[in-house]
Amino acid sequence: GAVVSQHPSWVICKSGTSVKIECRSLDFQATTMFWYRQFPKQSLMLMATSNEGSKATYEQGVEKDKFLINHASLTLSTLTVTSAHPEDSSFYICSATRVGALSRTGEKLFFGSGTQLSVL
Amino acid sequence: QKEVEQNSGPLSVPEGAIASLNCTYSDRGSQSFFWYRQYSGKSPELIMSIYSNGDKEDGRFTAQLNKASQYVSLLIRDSQPSDSATYLCAVKGAGGTSYGKLTFGQGTILTVHP
């Protein structure tokens, strides 16, 4: 089955530093990648949709200058949390869809393993 | 009003029993519905998808959809301790919703005790 690799799986950083999270589709080309955030005991909230070669589309309330997304190739998208603060501590998950996937999403949506970010 | 709503639980059932998980959604035009299982600290994994009214069975899992009532459920038969996890209901909205954008419920914590 399709594999999406997300790295790192966890990171602890000091307040004010930037953290980069990578999401790679290992055995397929991903036209679109999605970035979610999940706070403890809460739902996954879509932050942004990332399309290869174009600017990401951010959901309402998500600061695009704080959460920088780059999707430079069909197999790699990165999320950079700039000037991280304790309130940014969360579980970040990426997902990817395969090129040529059926229109009914979900079945062709592959999740990375997630990154637990803790900002001190 | 939340777009996708679930009872957060926890729902506790004995091993071998049927676990029933429920979800309601607000967008009447929604077309695609999914159930994901998420273990603590892990990413979600797809359990079931359903698109038409009625029941859909896959092994021990049965998804039920009632679009008129804007209701979708998941039944787990012969529950096992390994089924203990958080179950997320996800809905893809109608028409203008971007491809791949799912709205998730807050999840129901299921505990299956021996």
XYZ file of N, CA and C in Angstrom:
702
model
N 0.820 -1.195 0.000
C 0.000 0.000 0.000
C 0.855 1.246 0.000
N 0.224 2.362 -0.309
C 0.941 3.630 -0.372
C 1.457 4.021 1.000
N 2.643 4.615 1.008
C 3.256 5.008 2.272
C 3.577 6.493 2.237
N 3.202 7.149 3.311
C 3.550 8.551 3.500
C 4.440 8.629 4.729
N 5.621 9.136 4.527
C 6.581 9.243 5.618
C 6.599 10.663 6.151
N 6.485 10.792 7.445
C 6.499 12.113 8.067
C 7.640 12.153 9.083
N 8.362 13.242 9.055
C 9.557 13.339 9.895
C 9.752 14.768 10.380
N 10.096 15.020 11.623
C 10.341 14.016 12.659
C 9.026 13.553 13.292
N 9.088 12.513 14.060
C 7.892 12.028 14.744
C 7.618 12.830 16.005
N 8.649 13.411 16.568
C 8.430 14.305 17.688
C 9.573 15.312 17.757
N 9.259 16.470 18.257
C 10.277 17.509 18.382
C 9.948 18.399 19.564
N 10.998 18.720 20.290
C 10.885 19.668 21.407
C 11.761 20.859 21.059
N 11.206 22.051 21.160
C 12.000 23.221 20.815
C 11.706 24.360 21.780
N 12.584 25.323 21.753
C 12.407 26.494 22.596
C 11.492 27.495 21.909
N 10.814 28.257 22.707
C 9.931 29.291 22.185
C 10.728 30.274 21.327
N 10.178 30.604 20.179
C 10.839 31.551 19.287
C 11.618 30.911 18.161
N 11.860 29.629 18.256
C 12.587 28.936 17.189
C 11.607 28.437 16.131
N 12.161 28.034 14.997
C 11.349 27.512 13.903
C 11.560 26.014 13.770
N 10.529 25.350 13.389
C 10.567 23.893 13.256
C 10.040 23.500 11.883
N 10.776 22.619 11.213
C 10.347 22.150 9.898
C 9.925 20.693 9.986
N 8.769 20.407 9.408
C 8.239 19.039 9.365
C 8.140 18.627 7.904
N 8.642 17.431 7.610
C 8.627 16.945 6.229
C 7.587 15.843 6.042
N 6.980 15.851 4.901
C 6.007 14.837 4.539
C 6.365 14.329 3.144
N 6.673 13.037 3.048
C 7.082 12.457 1.779
C 6.183 11.294 1.390
N 5.786 11.278 0.144
C 5.110 10.109 -0.383
C 6.202 9.218 -0.961
N 6.305 8.000 -0.434
C 7.456 7.162 -0.756
C 7.300 6.368 -2.050
N 6.109 5.966 -2.376
C 5.955 5.098 -3.545
C 4.865 5.562 -4.495
N 4.516 6.833 -4.397
C 3.548 7.373 -5.346
C 3.739 8.885 -5.441
N 3.189 9.441 -6.482
C 3.263 10.880 -6.660
C 2.005 11.516 -6.074
N 2.209 12.511 -5.260
C 1.099 13.152 -4.557
C 0.845 14.534 -5.150
N -0.272 14.663 -5.829
C -0.598 15.973 -6.387
C -0.964 16.953 -5.293
N -1.577 16.429 -4.284
C -2.061 17.286 -3.212
C -1.698 16.692 -1.861
N -1.228 17.531 -0.992
C -0.972 17.124 0.391
C -1.731 18.054 1.316
N -2.126 17.511 2.430
C -2.913 18.268 3.398
C -2.188 18.269 4.730
N -2.281 19.363 5.422
C -1.694 19.462 6.756
C -2.798 19.694 7.779
N -2.784 18.835 8.798
C -3.765 18.910 9.870
C -3.056 19.184 11.190
N -3.830 19.708 12.116
C -3.346 19.899 13.479
C -4.370 19.283 14.415
N -3.882 18.639 15.443
C -4.782 17.998 16.396
C -4.311 18.278 17.807
N -5.135 18.977 18.559
C -4.854 19.203 19.969
C -5.395 18.022 20.764
N -4.872 17.812 21.991
C -5.288 16.638 22.772
C -6.799 16.532 22.903
N -7.293 15.362 22.635
C -8.708 15.027 22.761
C -9.598 15.882 21.862
N -9.018 16.395 20.819
C -9.804 17.160 19.863
C -9.657 16.573 18.475
N -10.460 17.080 17.579
C -10.474 16.549 16.232
C -9.289 17.049 15.408
N -9.078 16.393 14.282
C -8.115 16.897 13.312
C -8.708 18.138 12.651
N -7.926 19.184 12.606
C -8.367 20.409 11.953
C -7.468 20.660 10.755
N -8.073 20.786 9.594
C -7.301 21.044 8.399
C -6.704 22.447 8.483
N -5.391 22.523 8.272
C -4.721 23.814 8.297
C -4.582 24.383 6.891
N -4.157 23.520 5.979
C -3.893 24.014 4.634
C -3.827 22.863 3.651
N -4.078 23.222 2.419
C -3.975 22.286 1.301
C -2.803 22.711 0.442
N -1.937 21.768 0.159
C -0.702 22.062 -0.548
C -0.695 21.374 -1.909
N -0.563 22.147 -2.948
C -0.499 21.603 -4.304
C 0.896 21.809 -4.871
N 1.403 20.785 -5.494
C 2.753 20.838 -6.047
C 2.899 21.992 -7.017
N 3.909 22.818 -6.778
C 4.231 23.903 -7.686
C 3.394 25.151 -7.539
N 2.514 25.185 -6.580
C 1.700 26.387 -6.392
C 1.599 26.715 -4.907
N 1.063 27.879 -4.633
C 0.940 28.306 -3.240
C -0.109 27.485 -2.512
N 0.139 27.285 -1.243
C -0.810 26.529 -0.435
C -2.078 27.340 -0.186
N -3.150 26.643 0.014
C -4.419 27.266 0.370
C -4.658 27.044 1.849
N -4.756 28.122 2.590
C -4.888 28.026 4.033
C -6.355 28.122 4.455
N -6.674 27.401 5.502
C -8.018 27.475 6.060
C -8.165 28.763 6.869
N -9.397 29.151 7.031
C -9.678 30.378 7.767
C -9.108 30.292 9.181
N -8.426 31.346 9.582
C -7.869 31.402 10.926
C -6.451 30.863 11.042
N -5.920 30.294 9.982
C -4.546 29.781 9.997
C -3.620 30.834 9.395
N -2.614 31.228 10.161
C -1.709 32.289 9.707
C -0.696 31.739 8.706
N -0.790 32.190 7.481
C 0.102 31.657 6.451
C 1.545 32.093 6.649
N 1.753 33.203 7.320
C 3.126 33.657 7.558
C 3.768 32.921 8.724
N 2.950 32.284 9.513
C 3.479 31.528 10.645
C 3.701 30.065 10.266
N 2.796 29.548 9.470
C 2.872 28.149 9.047
C 3.189 28.129 7.551
N 4.485 28.044 7.280
C 4.946 28.101 5.896
C 4.918 26.712 5.269
N 4.262 26.623 4.140
C 4.153 25.339 3.460
C 4.801 25.429 2.094
N 5.620 24.422 1.819
C 6.289 24.336 0.532
C 6.054 22.954 -0.051
N 5.633 22.919 -1.294
C 5.365 21.633 -1.963
C 6.126 21.676 -3.284
N 7.438 21.478 -3.169
C 8.320 21.692 -4.317
C 8.316 20.545 -5.322
N 7.894 19.376 -4.881
C 7.891 18.246 -5.802
C 6.660 17.396 -5.540
N 6.449 16.416 -6.387
C 5.276 15.553 -6.239
C 5.421 14.548 -5.100
N 6.565 14.567 -4.436
C 6.755 13.617 -3.347
C 7.107 14.260 -2.018
N 7.172 15.582 -1.991
C 7.613 16.227 -0.757
C 6.858 17.522 -0.489
N 6.344 17.617 0.717
C 5.778 18.874 1.204
C 6.356 19.130 2.587
N 6.637 20.369 2.879
C 7.158 20.704 4.199
C 6.291 21.776 4.857
N 6.185 21.647 6.160
C 5.494 22.634 6.978
C 6.511 23.201 7.954
N 6.699 24.500 7.936
C 7.598 25.152 8.875
C 6.791 26.017 9.827
N 6.907 25.701 11.090
C 6.270 26.520 12.126
C 7.296 27.570 12.527
N 7.050 28.791 12.163
C 8.013 29.856 12.440
C 7.744 30.497 13.800
N 8.827 30.858 14.473
C 8.722 31.500 15.784
C 7.678 30.784 16.645
N 7.949 29.525 16.875
C 6.991 28.700 17.608
C 6.793 29.184 19.039
N 5.573 29.057 19.510
C 5.229 29.396 20.882
C 4.528 28.208 21.524
N 4.464 28.196 22.851
C 3.841 27.055 23.519
C 2.450 26.716 23.000
N 1.694 27.708 22.585
C 0.332 27.425 22.085
C 0.340 26.703 20.732
N 1.523 26.626 20.112
C 1.643 25.871 18.859
C 1.893 24.392 19.124
N 2.099 24.043 20.376
C 2.326 22.645 20.723
C 1.100 21.835 20.331
N 1.317 20.836 19.519
C 0.192 20.071 18.989
C 0.731 18.867 18.228
N -0.185 18.056 17.756
C 0.138 16.910 16.902
C -0.165 17.347 15.477
N 0.850 17.342 14.632
C 0.679 17.768 13.247
C 0.721 16.527 12.347
N -0.257 16.416 11.479
C -0.346 15.247 10.603
C -0.490 15.696 9.157
N 0.271 15.048 8.284
C 0.101 15.327 6.866
C -0.629 14.151 6.221
N -1.241 14.438 5.099
C -1.836 13.370 4.310
C -1.639 13.707 2.842
N -1.739 12.703 2.019
C -1.482 12.905 0.598
C -2.451 12.089 -0.226
N -2.761 12.626 -1.392
C -3.585 11.888 -2.341
C -2.720 11.499 -3.530
N -3.062 10.361 -4.088
C -2.287 9.825 -5.194
C -2.728 10.445 -6.509
N -1.794 10.645 -7.407
C -2.120 11.121 -8.747
C -3.070 10.136 -9.397
N -4.150 10.662 -9.960
C -5.104 9.789 -10.636
C -6.054 9.095 -9.692
N -6.133 9.578 -8.454
C -7.013 8.953 -7.474
C -8.470 9.137 -7.879
N -9.297 8.266 -7.379
C -10.724 8.373 -7.636
C -11.248 9.665 -7.035
N -12.367 10.117 -7.549
C -12.934 11.378 -7.071
C -13.439 11.262 -5.646
N -13.741 10.065 -5.221
C -14.218 9.890 -3.866
C -13.031 9.792 -2.933
N -12.738 10.908 -2.329
C -11.556 10.946 -1.481
C -11.775 10.138 -0.221
N -10.751 10.041 0.542
C -10.822 9.245 1.762
C -10.196 7.898 1.509
N -10.640 7.216 0.452
C -10.065 5.926 0.146
C -8.689 6.069 -0.468
N -8.396 7.242 -1.031
C -7.099 7.469 -1.622
C -6.355 8.544 -0.852
N -6.665 8.673 0.394
C -6.021 9.662 1.253
C -5.131 8.909 2.229
N -3.837 9.155 2.150
C -2.887 8.415 2.965
C -2.255 9.356 3.988
N -2.250 8.927 5.225
C -1.759 9.774 6.305
C -0.316 9.455 6.657
N 0.414 10.498 7.022
C 1.719 10.304 7.622
C 1.543 9.886 9.069
N 2.643 9.585 9.717
C 2.585 9.068 11.088
C 2.444 10.163 12.137
N 2.528 11.418 11.707
C 2.317 12.513 12.642
C 3.588 12.997 13.304
N 3.552 14.253 13.726
C 4.668 14.873 14.448
C 4.134 15.546 15.698
N 4.620 15.114 16.834
C 4.236 15.749 18.090
C 5.213 16.890 18.371
N 4.714 18.101 18.353
C 5.537 19.273 18.603
C 5.278 19.797 20.009
N 6.335 19.959 20.755
C 6.245 20.540 22.093
C 7.157 21.764 22.131
N 6.555 22.900 22.409
C 7.313 24.149 22.467
C 7.428 24.585 23.922
N 8.655 24.734 24.388
C 8.880 25.054 25.803
C 8.870 26.554 26.038
N -22.853 25.628 15.898
C -23.069 24.189 15.734
C -21.877 23.565 15.008
N -21.356 22.491 15.580
C -20.247 21.805 14.958
C -20.705 21.176 13.662
N -19.781 21.138 12.679
C -20.141 20.578 11.387
C -20.302 19.070 11.450
N -19.425 18.425 12.202
C -19.495 16.981 12.387
C -19.420 16.727 13.878
N -20.414 16.078 14.392
C -20.495 15.924 15.832
C -20.546 14.461 16.249
N -19.739 14.150 17.234
C -19.721 12.812 17.811
C -19.777 12.912 19.323
N -20.265 11.877 19.945
C -20.204 11.786 21.393
C -18.773 11.412 21.756
N -18.129 12.235 22.559
C -16.710 12.005 22.825
C -16.456 10.786 23.703
N -17.525 10.302 24.378
C -17.356 9.131 25.221
C -16.693 9.493 26.541
N -15.982 8.553 27.177
C -15.637 7.273 26.567
C -16.801 6.283 26.566
N -16.773 5.441 25.534
C -17.726 4.366 25.421
C -17.020 3.082 25.837
N -17.578 2.434 26.819
C -16.951 1.225 27.335
C -17.863 0.036 27.087
N -17.325 -1.001 26.439
C -18.110 -2.209 26.178
C -17.286 -3.418 26.573
N -17.943 -4.507 26.939
C -17.194 -5.726 27.270
C -16.756 -6.439 25.998
N -15.699 -7.191 26.113
C -15.196 -7.978 24.988
C -16.303 -8.878 24.451
N -16.433 -8.898 23.133
C -17.442 -9.716 22.490
C -18.753 -8.996 22.229
N -18.930 -7.841 22.802
C -20.174 -7.088 22.630
C -20.131 -6.266 21.347
N -21.259 -5.651 21.036
C -21.342 -4.749 19.886
C -21.120 -3.317 20.366
N -20.198 -2.640 19.728
C -19.962 -1.224 20.024
C -20.659 -0.399 18.950
N -21.387 0.602 19.363
C -22.136 1.443 18.434
C -21.656 2.885 18.547
N -21.160 3.400 17.459
C -20.611 4.756 17.433
C -21.456 5.605 16.492
N -21.765 6.801 16.931
C -22.681 7.640 16.168
C -22.057 8.970 15.770
N -22.591 9.517 14.685
C -22.059 10.765 14.151
C -23.179 11.506 13.426
N -23.290 12.793 13.645
C -24.223 13.608 12.878
C -23.449 14.713 12.182
N -23.989 15.177 11.073
C -23.305 16.219 10.309
C -24.292 17.285 9.881
N -23.792 18.460 9.641
C -24.686 19.596 9.385
C -24.871 19.919 7.907
N -23.895 19.563 7.076
C -23.974 19.899 5.653
C -24.832 18.860 4.930
N -26.040 19.240 4.604
C -26.983 18.303 3.997
C -26.518 17.812 2.632
N -25.647 18.583 1.994
C -25.169 18.181 0.681
C -23.979 17.236 0.703
N -23.534 16.850 1.875
C -22.374 15.967 1.980
C -22.631 14.658 1.268
N -21.577 14.155 0.635
C -21.730 12.966 -0.205
C -20.938 11.759 0.266
N -19.849 12.015 0.971
C -18.934 10.925 1.312
C -18.662 10.928 2.804
N -18.660 9.720 3.363
C -18.560 9.612 4.813
C -17.569 8.514 5.166
N -16.770 8.773 6.202
C -15.687 7.863 6.522
C -15.567 7.676 8.023
N -15.118 6.495 8.363
C -14.767 6.219 9.753
C -13.289 5.878 9.814
N -12.569 6.571 10.693
C -11.160 6.319 10.910
C -10.955 5.849 12.345
N -9.953 5.031 12.518
C -9.540 4.615 13.853
C -8.189 5.254 14.135
N -8.045 5.805 15.325
C -6.796 6.454 15.688
C -6.353 5.997 17.065
N -5.179 5.372 17.097
C -4.585 5.017 18.374
C -3.825 6.231 18.896
N -3.658 6.267 20.191
C -3.036 7.423 20.842
C -1.651 7.709 20.253
N -1.449 8.935 19.831
C -0.150 9.330 19.293
C 0.132 8.846 17.882
N -0.881 8.260 17.261
C -0.713 7.743 15.900
C -1.642 8.480 14.946
N -1.383 8.303 13.666
C -2.236 8.930 12.676
C -3.469 8.063 12.418
N -4.514 8.635 11.868
C -5.744 7.878 11.621
C -5.559 6.829 10.527
N -6.308 5.756 10.641
C -6.345 4.755 9.578
C -7.796 4.519 9.188
N -8.028 4.422 7.908
C -9.383 4.277 7.394
C -9.959 2.905 7.731
N -11.155 2.919 8.294
C -11.862 1.682 8.628
C -12.943 1.405 7.592
N -13.765 2.414 7.357
C -14.905 2.221 6.453
C -15.187 3.517 5.715
N -15.723 3.366 4.522
C -16.257 4.505 3.793
C -17.664 4.136 3.337
N -18.535 5.121 3.268
C -19.911 4.856 2.834
C -20.438 6.070 2.102
N -21.185 5.821 1.031
C -21.634 6.922 0.182
C -23.145 6.914 -0.046
N -23.774 5.736 0.147
C -25.203 5.610 -0.130
C -25.954 5.268 1.145
N -27.202 5.650 1.187
C -28.036 5.310 2.333
C -28.084 3.804 2.534
N -28.118 3.409 3.786
C -28.216 1.995 4.088
C -27.006 1.518 4.861
N -26.809 0.220 4.808
C -25.718 -0.417 5.541
C -24.623 -0.876 4.597
N -23.410 -0.850 5.121
C -22.267 -1.399 4.394
C -21.447 -2.190 5.388
N -21.228 -3.456 5.050
C -20.547 -4.348 5.987
C -19.165 -4.723 5.477
N -18.221 -4.792 6.408
C -16.863 -5.224 6.074
C -16.308 -5.928 7.306
N -16.371 -7.253 7.262
C -15.901 -8.016 8.409
C -16.736 -7.733 9.640
N -16.093 -7.335 10.709
C -16.825 -7.044 11.947
C -17.416 -5.649 11.981
N -17.153 -4.877 10.971
C -17.590 -3.484 10.938
C -18.792 -3.298 10.002
N -19.739 -2.517 10.455
C -20.880 -2.132 9.627
C -21.081 -0.628 9.749
N -21.063 0.046 8.613
C -21.366 1.476 8.592
C -22.810 1.650 8.144
N -23.489 2.590 8.753
C -24.869 2.875 8.410
C -24.995 4.364 8.101
N -25.697 4.663 7.020
C -25.865 6.052 6.612
C -27.328 6.372 6.395
N -27.759 7.496 6.939
C -29.109 7.989 6.727
C -28.989 9.467 6.395
N -29.006 9.779 5.119
C -28.797 11.156 4.694
C -29.957 12.058 5.093
N -31.158 11.516 5.131
C -32.320 12.331 5.512
C -32.175 12.831 6.943
N -31.631 11.981 7.793
C -31.426 12.345 9.191
C -30.036 12.913 9.441
N -29.217 12.930 8.402
C -27.849 13.439 8.505
C -27.101 12.724 9.617
N -27.119 11.420 9.474
C -26.626 10.559 10.546
C -25.830 9.411 9.944
N -24.688 9.143 10.541
C -23.894 7.993 10.116
C -23.378 7.290 11.363
N -23.361 5.980 11.312
C -22.937 5.229 12.485
C -21.975 4.120 12.092
N -21.287 3.610 13.083
C -20.380 2.485 12.900
C -20.665 1.468 13.990
N -20.916 0.238 13.583
C -21.101 -0.849 14.520
C -19.887 -1.765 14.450
N -19.400 -2.130 15.607
C -18.285 -3.078 15.680
C -18.788 -4.298 16.422
N -18.877 -5.410 15.702
C -19.348 -6.648 16.326
C -18.183 -7.394 16.944
N -18.506 -8.221 17.929
C -17.484 -9.035 18.590
C -16.270 -8.165 18.950
N -16.532 -7.112 19.671
C -15.473 -6.157 20.016
C -14.317 -6.834 20.732
N -13.122 -6.406 20.398
C -11.903 -6.946 20.989
C -11.142 -5.827 21.702
N -10.351 -6.168 22.690
C -9.554 -5.131 23.367
C -8.703 -4.319 22.390
N -8.278 -4.955 21.309
C -7.454 -4.244 20.318
C -8.256 -3.191 19.547
N -9.571 -3.232 19.690
C -10.410 -2.204 19.052
C -10.426 -0.910 19.870
N -9.884 -0.963 21.062
C -9.856 0.231 21.920
C -9.021 1.312 21.241
N -9.669 2.412 20.958
C -9.032 3.506 20.211
C -10.017 4.665 20.152
N -9.610 5.718 19.495
C -10.524 6.814 19.202
C -11.019 6.652 17.771
N -12.322 6.750 17.592
C -12.914 6.580 16.263
C -13.394 7.940 15.769
N -12.875 8.306 14.614
C -13.173 9.613 14.036
C -14.129 9.460 12.862
N -15.171 10.232 12.895
C -16.094 10.328 11.778
C -15.615 11.480 10.895
N -15.588 11.273 9.594
C -15.134 12.328 8.679
C -16.110 12.442 7.522
N -16.325 13.659 7.108
C -17.312 13.937 6.071
C -16.690 14.822 5.006
N -16.941 14.477 3.769
C -16.543 15.344 2.670
C -17.773 16.095 2.219
N -17.659 17.412 2.172
C -18.793 18.253 1.851
C -19.174 18.189 0.386
N -20.206 18.933 0.071
C -20.747 18.919 -1.284
C -19.953 19.812 -2.203
N -20.211 19.679 -3.452
C -19.820 20.531 -4.558
C -18.556 21.340 -4.414
N -18.675 22.531 -3.828
C -17.549 23.449 -3.809
C -16.428 23.062 -2.879
N -16.624 22.034 -2.090
C -15.571 21.610 -1.178
C -14.360 21.127 -1.965
N -13.205 21.576 -1.544
C -11.997 21.208 -2.282
C -11.752 19.707 -2.170
N -11.199 19.191 -3.224
C -10.900 17.768 -3.294
C -9.998 17.375 -2.137
N -10.413 16.342 -1.445
C -9.582 15.843 -0.356
C -9.844 16.494 0.979
N -10.648 17.541 1.007
C -10.879 18.205 2.288
C -11.949 17.462 3.060
N -11.539 16.955 4.203
C -12.462 16.254 5.071
C -12.682 17.044 6.350
N -13.885 16.996 6.852
C -14.188 17.590 8.156
C -14.345 16.450 9.144
N -13.577 16.502 10.195
C -13.569 15.424 11.174
C -14.402 15.798 12.390
N -15.043 14.802 12.966
C -15.646 14.961 14.268
C -14.563 14.905 15.333
N -14.948 15.156 16.571
C -13.949 15.202 17.647
C -13.520 13.826 18.113
N -14.204 12.801 17.606
C -13.814 11.443 17.940
C -14.525 10.896 19.161
N -14.748 9.593 19.125
C -15.314 8.870 20.266
C -14.280 7.891 20.769
N -13.981 7.994 22.051
C -13.033 7.060 22.660
C -13.765 5.774 23.007
N -13.287 4.678 22.453
C -13.869 3.365 22.724
C -12.901 2.540 23.565
N -13.429 1.972 24.625
C -12.638 1.055 25.450
C -13.353 -0.279 25.497
N -12.651 -1.320 25.100
C -13.198 -2.671 25.166
C -12.476 -3.393 26.297
N -13.225 -3.771 27.312
C -12.582 -4.395 28.464
C -12.820 -5.900 28.460
N -11.769 -6.641 28.847
C -11.857 -8.110 28.840
C -12.934 -8.635 29.796
